[in-house]
Coordinates of N, CA and C and ligand atoms in Angstrom, one line a residue:
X78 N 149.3 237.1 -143.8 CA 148.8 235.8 -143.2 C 149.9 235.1 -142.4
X79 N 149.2 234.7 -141.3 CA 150.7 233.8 -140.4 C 150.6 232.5 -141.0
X80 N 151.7 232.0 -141.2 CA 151.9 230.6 -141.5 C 151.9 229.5 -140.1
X81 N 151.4 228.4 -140.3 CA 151.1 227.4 -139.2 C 152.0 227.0 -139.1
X82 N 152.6 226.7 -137.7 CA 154.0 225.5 -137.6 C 153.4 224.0 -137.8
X83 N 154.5 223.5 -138.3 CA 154.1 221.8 -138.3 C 155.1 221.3 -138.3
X84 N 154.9 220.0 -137.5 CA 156.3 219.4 -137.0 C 156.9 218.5 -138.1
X85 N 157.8 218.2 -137.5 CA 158.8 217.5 -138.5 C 158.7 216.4 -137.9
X86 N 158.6 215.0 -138.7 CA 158.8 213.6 -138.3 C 159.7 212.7 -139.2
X87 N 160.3 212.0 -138.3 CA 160.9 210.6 -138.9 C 160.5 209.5 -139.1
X88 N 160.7 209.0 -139.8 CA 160.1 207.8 -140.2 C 161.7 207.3 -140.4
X89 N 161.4 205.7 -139.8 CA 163.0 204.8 -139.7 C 162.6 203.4 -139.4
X90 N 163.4 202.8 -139.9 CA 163.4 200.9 -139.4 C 164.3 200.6 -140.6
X91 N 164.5 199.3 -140.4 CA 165.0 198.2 -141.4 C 164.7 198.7 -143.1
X92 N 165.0 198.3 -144.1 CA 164.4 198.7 -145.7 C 163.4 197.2 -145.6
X93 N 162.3 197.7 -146.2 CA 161.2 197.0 -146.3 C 159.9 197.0 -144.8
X94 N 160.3 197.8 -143.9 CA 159.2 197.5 -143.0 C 158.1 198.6 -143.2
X95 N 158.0 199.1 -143.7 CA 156.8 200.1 -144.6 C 157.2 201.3 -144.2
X96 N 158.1 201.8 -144.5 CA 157.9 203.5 -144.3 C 157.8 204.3 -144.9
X97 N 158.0 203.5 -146.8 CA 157.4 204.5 -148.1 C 156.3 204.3 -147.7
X98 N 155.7 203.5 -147.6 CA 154.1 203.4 -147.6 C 153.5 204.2 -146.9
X99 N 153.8 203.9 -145.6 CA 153.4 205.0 -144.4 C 153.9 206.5 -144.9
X100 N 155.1 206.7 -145.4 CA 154.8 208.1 -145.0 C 154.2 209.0 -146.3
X101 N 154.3 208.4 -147.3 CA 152.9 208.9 -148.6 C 151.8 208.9 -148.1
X102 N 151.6 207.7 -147.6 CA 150.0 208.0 -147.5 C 149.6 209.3 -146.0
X103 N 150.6 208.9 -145.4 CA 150.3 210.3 -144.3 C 150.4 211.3 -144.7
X104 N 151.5 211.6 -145.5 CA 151.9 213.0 -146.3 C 150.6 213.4 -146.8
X105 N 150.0 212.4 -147.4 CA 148.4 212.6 -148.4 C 147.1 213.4 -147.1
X106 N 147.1 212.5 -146.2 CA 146.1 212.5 -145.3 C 146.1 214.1 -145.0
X107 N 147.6 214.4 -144.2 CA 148.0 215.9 -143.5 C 148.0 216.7 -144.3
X108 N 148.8 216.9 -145.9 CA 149.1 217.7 -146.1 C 150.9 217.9 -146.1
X109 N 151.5 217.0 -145.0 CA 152.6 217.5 -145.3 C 153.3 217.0 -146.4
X110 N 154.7 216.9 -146.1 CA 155.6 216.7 -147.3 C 156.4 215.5 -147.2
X111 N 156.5 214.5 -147.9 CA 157.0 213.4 -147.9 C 158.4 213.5 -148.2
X112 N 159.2 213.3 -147.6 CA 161.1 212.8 -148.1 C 161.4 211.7 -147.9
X113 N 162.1 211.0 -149.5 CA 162.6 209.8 -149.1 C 164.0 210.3 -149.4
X114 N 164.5 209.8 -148.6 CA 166.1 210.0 -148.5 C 167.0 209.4 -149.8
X115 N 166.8 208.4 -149.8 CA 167.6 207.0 -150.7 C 167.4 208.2 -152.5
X116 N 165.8 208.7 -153.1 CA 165.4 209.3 -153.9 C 166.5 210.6 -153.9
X117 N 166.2 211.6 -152.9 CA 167.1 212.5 -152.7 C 168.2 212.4 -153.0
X118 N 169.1 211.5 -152.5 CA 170.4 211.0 -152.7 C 170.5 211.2 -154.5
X119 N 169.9 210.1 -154.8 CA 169.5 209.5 -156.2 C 169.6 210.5 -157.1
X120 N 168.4 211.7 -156.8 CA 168.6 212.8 -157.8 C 170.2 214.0 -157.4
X121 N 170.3 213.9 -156.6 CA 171.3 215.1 -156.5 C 172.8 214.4 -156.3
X122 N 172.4 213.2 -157.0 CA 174.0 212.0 -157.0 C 174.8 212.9 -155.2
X123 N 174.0 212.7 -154.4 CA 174.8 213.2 -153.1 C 175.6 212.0 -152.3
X124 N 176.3 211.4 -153.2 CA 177.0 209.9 -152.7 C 178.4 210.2 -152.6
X125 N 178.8 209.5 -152.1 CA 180.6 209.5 -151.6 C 181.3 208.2 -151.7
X126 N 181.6 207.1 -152.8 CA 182.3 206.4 -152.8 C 181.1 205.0 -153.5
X127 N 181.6 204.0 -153.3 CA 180.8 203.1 -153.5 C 180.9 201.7 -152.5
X128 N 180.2 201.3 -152.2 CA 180.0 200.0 -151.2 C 180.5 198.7 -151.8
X129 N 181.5 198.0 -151.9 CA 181.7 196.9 -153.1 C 181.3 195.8 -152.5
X130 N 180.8 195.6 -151.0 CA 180.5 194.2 -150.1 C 178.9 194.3 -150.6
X131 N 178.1 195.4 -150.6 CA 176.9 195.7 -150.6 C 176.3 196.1 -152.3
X132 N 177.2 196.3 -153.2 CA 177.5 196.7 -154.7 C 176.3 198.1 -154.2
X133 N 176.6 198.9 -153.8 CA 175.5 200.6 -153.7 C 176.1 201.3 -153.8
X134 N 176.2 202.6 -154.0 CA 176.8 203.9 -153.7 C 176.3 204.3 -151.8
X135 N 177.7 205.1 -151.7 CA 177.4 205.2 -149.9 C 177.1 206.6 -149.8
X136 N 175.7 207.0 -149.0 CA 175.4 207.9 -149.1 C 176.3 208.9 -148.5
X137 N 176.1 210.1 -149.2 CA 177.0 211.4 -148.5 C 176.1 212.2 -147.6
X138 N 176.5 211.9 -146.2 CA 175.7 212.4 -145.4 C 175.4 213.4 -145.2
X139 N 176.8 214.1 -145.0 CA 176.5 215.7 -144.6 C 176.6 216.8 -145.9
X140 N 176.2 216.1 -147.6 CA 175.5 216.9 -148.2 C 174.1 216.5 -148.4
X141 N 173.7 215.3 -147.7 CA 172.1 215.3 -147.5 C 172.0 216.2 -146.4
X142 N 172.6 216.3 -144.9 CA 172.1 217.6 -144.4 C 171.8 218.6 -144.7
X143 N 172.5 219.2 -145.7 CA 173.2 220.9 -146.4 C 171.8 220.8 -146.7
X144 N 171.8 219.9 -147.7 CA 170.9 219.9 -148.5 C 169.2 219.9 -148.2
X145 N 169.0 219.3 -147.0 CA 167.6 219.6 -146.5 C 167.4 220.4 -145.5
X146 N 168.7 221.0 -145.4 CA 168.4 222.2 -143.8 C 167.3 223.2 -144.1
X147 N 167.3 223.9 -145.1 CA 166.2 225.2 -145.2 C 164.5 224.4 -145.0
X148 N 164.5 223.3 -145.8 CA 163.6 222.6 -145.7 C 162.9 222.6 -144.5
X149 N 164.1 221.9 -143.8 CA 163.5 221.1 -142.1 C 163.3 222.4 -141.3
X150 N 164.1 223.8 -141.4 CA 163.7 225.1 -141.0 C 162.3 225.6 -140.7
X151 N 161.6 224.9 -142.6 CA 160.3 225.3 -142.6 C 158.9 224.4 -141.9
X152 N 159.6 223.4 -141.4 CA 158.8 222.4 -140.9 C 157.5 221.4 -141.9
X153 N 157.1 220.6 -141.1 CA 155.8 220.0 -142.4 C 156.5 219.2 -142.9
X154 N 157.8 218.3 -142.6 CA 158.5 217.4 -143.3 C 158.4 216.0 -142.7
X155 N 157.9 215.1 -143.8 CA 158.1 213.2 -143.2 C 158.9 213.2 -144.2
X156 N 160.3 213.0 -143.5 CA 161.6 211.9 -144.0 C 161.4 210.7 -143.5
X157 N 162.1 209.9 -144.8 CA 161.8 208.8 -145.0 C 163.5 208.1 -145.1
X158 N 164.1 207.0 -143.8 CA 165.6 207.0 -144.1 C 165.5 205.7 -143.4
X159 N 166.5 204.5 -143.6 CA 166.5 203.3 -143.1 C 168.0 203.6 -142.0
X160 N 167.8 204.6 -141.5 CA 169.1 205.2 -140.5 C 169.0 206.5 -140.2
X161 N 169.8 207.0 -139.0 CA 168.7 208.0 -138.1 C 169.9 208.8 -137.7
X162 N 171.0 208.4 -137.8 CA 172.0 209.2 -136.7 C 172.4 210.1 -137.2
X163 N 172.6 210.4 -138.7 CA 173.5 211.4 -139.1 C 172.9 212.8 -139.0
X164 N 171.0 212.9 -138.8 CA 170.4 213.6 -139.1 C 170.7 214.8 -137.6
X165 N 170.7 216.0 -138.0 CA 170.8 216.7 -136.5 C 169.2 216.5 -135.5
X166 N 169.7 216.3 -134.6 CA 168.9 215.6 -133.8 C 168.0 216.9 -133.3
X167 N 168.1 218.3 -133.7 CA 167.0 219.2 -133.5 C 165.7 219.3 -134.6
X168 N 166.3 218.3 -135.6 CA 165.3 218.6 -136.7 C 164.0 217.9 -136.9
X169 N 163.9 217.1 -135.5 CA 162.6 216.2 -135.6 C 162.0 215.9 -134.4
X170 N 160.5 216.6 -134.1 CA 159.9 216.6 -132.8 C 159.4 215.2 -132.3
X171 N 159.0 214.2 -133.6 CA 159.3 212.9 -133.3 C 159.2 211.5 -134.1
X172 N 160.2 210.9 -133.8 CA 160.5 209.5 -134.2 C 159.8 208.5 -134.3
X173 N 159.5 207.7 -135.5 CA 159.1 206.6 -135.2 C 159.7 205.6 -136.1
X174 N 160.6 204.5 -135.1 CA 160.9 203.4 -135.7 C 159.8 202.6 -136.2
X175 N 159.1 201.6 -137.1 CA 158.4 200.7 -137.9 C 159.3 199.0 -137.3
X176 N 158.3 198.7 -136.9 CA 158.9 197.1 -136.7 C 158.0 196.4 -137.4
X177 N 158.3 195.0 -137.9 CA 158.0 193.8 -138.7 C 158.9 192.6 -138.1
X178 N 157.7 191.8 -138.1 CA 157.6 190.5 -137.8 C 158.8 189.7 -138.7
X179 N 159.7 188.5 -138.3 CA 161.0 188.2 -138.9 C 161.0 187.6 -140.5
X180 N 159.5 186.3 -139.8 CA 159.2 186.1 -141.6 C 158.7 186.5 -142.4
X181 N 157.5 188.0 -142.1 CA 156.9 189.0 -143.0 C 158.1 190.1 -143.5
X182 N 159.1 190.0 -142.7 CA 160.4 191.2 -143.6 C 161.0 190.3 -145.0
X183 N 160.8 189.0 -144.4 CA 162.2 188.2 -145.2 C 161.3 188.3 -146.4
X184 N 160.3 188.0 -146.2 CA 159.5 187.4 -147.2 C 159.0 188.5 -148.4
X185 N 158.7 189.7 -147.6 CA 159.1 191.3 -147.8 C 160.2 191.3 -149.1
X186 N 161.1 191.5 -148.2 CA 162.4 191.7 -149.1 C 162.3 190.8 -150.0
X187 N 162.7 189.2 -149.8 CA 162.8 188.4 -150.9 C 162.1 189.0 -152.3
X188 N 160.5 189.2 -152.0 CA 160.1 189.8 -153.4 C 160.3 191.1 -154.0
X189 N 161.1 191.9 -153.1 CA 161.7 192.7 -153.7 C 162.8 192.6 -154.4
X190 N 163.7 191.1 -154.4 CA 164.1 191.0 -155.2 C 166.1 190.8 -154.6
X191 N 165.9 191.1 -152.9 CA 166.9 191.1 -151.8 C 166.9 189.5 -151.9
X192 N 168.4 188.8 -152.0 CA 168.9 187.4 -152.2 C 170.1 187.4 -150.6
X193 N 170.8 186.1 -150.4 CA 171.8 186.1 -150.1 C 172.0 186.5 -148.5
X194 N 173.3 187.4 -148.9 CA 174.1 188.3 -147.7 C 172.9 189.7 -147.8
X195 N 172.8 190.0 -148.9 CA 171.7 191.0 -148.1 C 170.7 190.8 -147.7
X196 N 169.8 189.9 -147.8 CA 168.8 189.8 -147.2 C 168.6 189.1 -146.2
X197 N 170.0 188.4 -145.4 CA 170.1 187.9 -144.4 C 170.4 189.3 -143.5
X198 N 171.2 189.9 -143.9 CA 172.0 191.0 -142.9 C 170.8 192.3 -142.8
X199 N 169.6 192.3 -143.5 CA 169.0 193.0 -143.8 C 167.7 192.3 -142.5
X200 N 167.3 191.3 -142.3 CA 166.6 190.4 -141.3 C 167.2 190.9 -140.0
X201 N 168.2 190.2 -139.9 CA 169.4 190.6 -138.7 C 169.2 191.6 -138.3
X202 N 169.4 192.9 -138.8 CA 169.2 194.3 -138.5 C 167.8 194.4 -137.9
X203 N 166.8 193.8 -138.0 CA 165.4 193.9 -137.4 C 165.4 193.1 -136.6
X204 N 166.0 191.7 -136.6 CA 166.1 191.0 -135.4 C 166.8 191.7 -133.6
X205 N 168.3 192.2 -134.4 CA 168.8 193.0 -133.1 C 168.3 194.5 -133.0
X206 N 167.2 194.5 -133.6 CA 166.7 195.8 -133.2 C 167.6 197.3 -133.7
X207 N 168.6 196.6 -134.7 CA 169.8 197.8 -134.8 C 169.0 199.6 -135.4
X208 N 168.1 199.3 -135.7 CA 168.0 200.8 -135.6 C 167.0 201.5 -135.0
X209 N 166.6 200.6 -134.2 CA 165.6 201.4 -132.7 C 166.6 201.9 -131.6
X210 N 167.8 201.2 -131.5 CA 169.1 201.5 -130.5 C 169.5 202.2 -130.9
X211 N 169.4 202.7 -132.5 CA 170.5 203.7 -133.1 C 170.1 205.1 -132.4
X212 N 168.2 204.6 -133.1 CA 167.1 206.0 -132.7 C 167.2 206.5 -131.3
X213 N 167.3 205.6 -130.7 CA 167.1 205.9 -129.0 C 168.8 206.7 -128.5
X214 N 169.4 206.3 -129.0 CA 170.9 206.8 -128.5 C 170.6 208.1 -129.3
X215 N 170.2 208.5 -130.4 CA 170.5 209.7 -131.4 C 169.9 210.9 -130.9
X216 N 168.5 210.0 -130.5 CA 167.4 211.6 -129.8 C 166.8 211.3 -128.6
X217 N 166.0 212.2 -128.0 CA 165.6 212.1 -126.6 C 164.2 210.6 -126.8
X218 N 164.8 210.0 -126.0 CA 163.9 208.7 -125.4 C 162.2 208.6 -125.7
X219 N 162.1 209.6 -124.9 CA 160.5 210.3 -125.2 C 160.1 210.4 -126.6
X220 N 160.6 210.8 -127.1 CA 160.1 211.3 -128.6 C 160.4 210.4 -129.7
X221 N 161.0 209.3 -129.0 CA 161.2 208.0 -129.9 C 160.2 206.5 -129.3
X222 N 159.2 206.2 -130.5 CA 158.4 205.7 -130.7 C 158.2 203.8 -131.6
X223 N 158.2 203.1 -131.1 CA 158.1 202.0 -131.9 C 156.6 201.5 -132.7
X224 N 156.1 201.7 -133.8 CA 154.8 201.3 -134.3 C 154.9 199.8 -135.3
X225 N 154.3 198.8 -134.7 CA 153.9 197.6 -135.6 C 153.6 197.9 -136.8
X226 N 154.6 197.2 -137.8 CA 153.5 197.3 -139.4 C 153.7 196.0 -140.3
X227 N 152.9 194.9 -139.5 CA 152.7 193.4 -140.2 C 151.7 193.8 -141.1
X228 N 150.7 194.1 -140.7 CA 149.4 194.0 -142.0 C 148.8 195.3 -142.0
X229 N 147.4 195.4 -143.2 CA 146.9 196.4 -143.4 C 146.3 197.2 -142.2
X230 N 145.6 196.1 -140.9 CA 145.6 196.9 -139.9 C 146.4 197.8 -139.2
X231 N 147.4 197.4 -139.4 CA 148.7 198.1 -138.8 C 148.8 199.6 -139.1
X232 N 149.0 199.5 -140.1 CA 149.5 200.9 -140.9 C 147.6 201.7 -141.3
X233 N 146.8 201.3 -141.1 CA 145.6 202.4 -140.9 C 145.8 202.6 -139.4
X234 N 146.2 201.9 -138.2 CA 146.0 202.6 -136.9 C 147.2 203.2 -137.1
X235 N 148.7 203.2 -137.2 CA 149.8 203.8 -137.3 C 149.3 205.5 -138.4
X236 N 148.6 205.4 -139.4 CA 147.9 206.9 -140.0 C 147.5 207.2 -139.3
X237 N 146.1 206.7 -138.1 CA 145.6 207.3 -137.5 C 146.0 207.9 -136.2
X238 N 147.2 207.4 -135.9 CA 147.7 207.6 -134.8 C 148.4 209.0 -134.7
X239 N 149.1 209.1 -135.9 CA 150.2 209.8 -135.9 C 149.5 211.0 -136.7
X240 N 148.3 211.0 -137.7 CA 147.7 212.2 -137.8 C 147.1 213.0 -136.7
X241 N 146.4 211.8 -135.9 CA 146.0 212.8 -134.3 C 146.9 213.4 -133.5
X242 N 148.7 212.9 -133.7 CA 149.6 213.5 -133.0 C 150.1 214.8 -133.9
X243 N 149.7 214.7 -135.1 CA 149.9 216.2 -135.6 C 149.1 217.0 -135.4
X244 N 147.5 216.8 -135.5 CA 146.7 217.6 -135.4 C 147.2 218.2 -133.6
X245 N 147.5 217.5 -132.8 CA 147.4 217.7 -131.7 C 148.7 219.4 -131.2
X246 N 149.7 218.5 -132.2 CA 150.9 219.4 -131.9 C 150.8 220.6 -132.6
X247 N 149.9 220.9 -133.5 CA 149.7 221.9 -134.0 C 148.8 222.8 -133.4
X248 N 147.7 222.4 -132.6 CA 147.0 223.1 -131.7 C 148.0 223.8 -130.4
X249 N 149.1 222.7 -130.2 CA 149.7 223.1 -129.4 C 150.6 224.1 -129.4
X250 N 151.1 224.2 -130.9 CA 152.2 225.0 -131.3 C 151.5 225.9 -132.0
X251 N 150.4 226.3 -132.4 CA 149.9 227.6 -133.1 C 149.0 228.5 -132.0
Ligands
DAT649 P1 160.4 200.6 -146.7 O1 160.1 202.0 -147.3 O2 160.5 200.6 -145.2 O3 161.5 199.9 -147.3 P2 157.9 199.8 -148.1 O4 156.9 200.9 -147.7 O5 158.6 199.9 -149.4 O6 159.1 199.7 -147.0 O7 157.2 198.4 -147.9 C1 157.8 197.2 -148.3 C2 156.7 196.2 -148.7 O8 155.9 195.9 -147.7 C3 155.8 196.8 -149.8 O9 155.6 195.8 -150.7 C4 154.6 197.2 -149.1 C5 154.5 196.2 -148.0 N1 154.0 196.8 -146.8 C6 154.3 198.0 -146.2 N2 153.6 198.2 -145.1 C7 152.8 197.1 -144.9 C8 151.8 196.8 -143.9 N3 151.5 197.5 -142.9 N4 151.1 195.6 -144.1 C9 151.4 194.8 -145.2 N5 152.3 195.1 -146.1 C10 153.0 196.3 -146.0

């Protein structure tokens, strides 16, 4: 039997602007395979030092690559990462940054439990846009995408959007 190609996607923005959400439940809808990065890390302790401004462990990047290359080889992968650059930029057909409105993140985070310096610096980062400029500098322009996700309408047209772009690229690529 031939096996079907399926593309690889990113999922990225700020922490809290929905991209566990989004990419479970797409993962559910398609079939493919959900990665959260932060988890990954978590189980395979793939960290390198500790952050003491931020109190976290700092992720170790290039044994999260090692570590998902056979994976991303096989395609059918939504990673899930609040940062885009370290990833090799052949491993994903396409991008989509997640934006949120300034007082639906704060408000977001706050009940997650984000106080302070992080959840100011964590606002910030969505205000200057810092990881849609990361995405755009990392991979080709085209293939980097911005999707609204204030409310429940959001994220059912962002499923529906991005399942029709798989179904599409798969017709295209099989
Ligand atoms: P992230 O994975 O980007 O950190 P999340 O998926 O954990 O974000 O979502 C953060 C919170 O926001 C969580 O309580 C669910 C909620 N949320 C996510 N997407 C949403 C949407 N489109 N509309 C309303 N709330 C949403």
């Amino acid at each position: 039997m031939r096996i079907m190609k399926r593309p690889n996607i990113l999922l990225t923005g700020t922490p809290g602007v929905g991209k566990t959400t989004l990419g479970k439940e797409l993962a559910q809808r398609t079939g493919l395979t959900y990665i959260n990065i932060g988890d990954l890390a978590k189980e395979g302790q793939l960290f390198d030092g500790f952050d003491d401004e931020y109190q976290c462990p700092i992720l170790d990047e290039d044994r999260v690559v090692d570590e998902l290359e056979d994976k991303m080889m096989e395609g059918g992968m939504i990673v899930d990462y609040h940062g885009c650059d370290f990833f090799p930029e052949r491993w994903f057909h396409i991008v989509f940054v997640l934006r949120t409105d300034n007082t639906n993140l704060y408000n977001r985070l706050e009940s997650r439990g984000y106080t302070g310096k992080k959840l100011q610096d964590n606002v910030q980062c969505e205000i200057f846009q810092t990881i849609y400029e990361e995405a755009m500098e990392a991979y080709k322009e085209e293939i980097v995408h911005q999707l609204p996700s204030n409310d429940p309408d959001d994220l059912e047209r962002n499923l529906e959007q991005i399942s029709q772009w798989i179904e599409q690229w798969m017709k295209d690529n099989n």
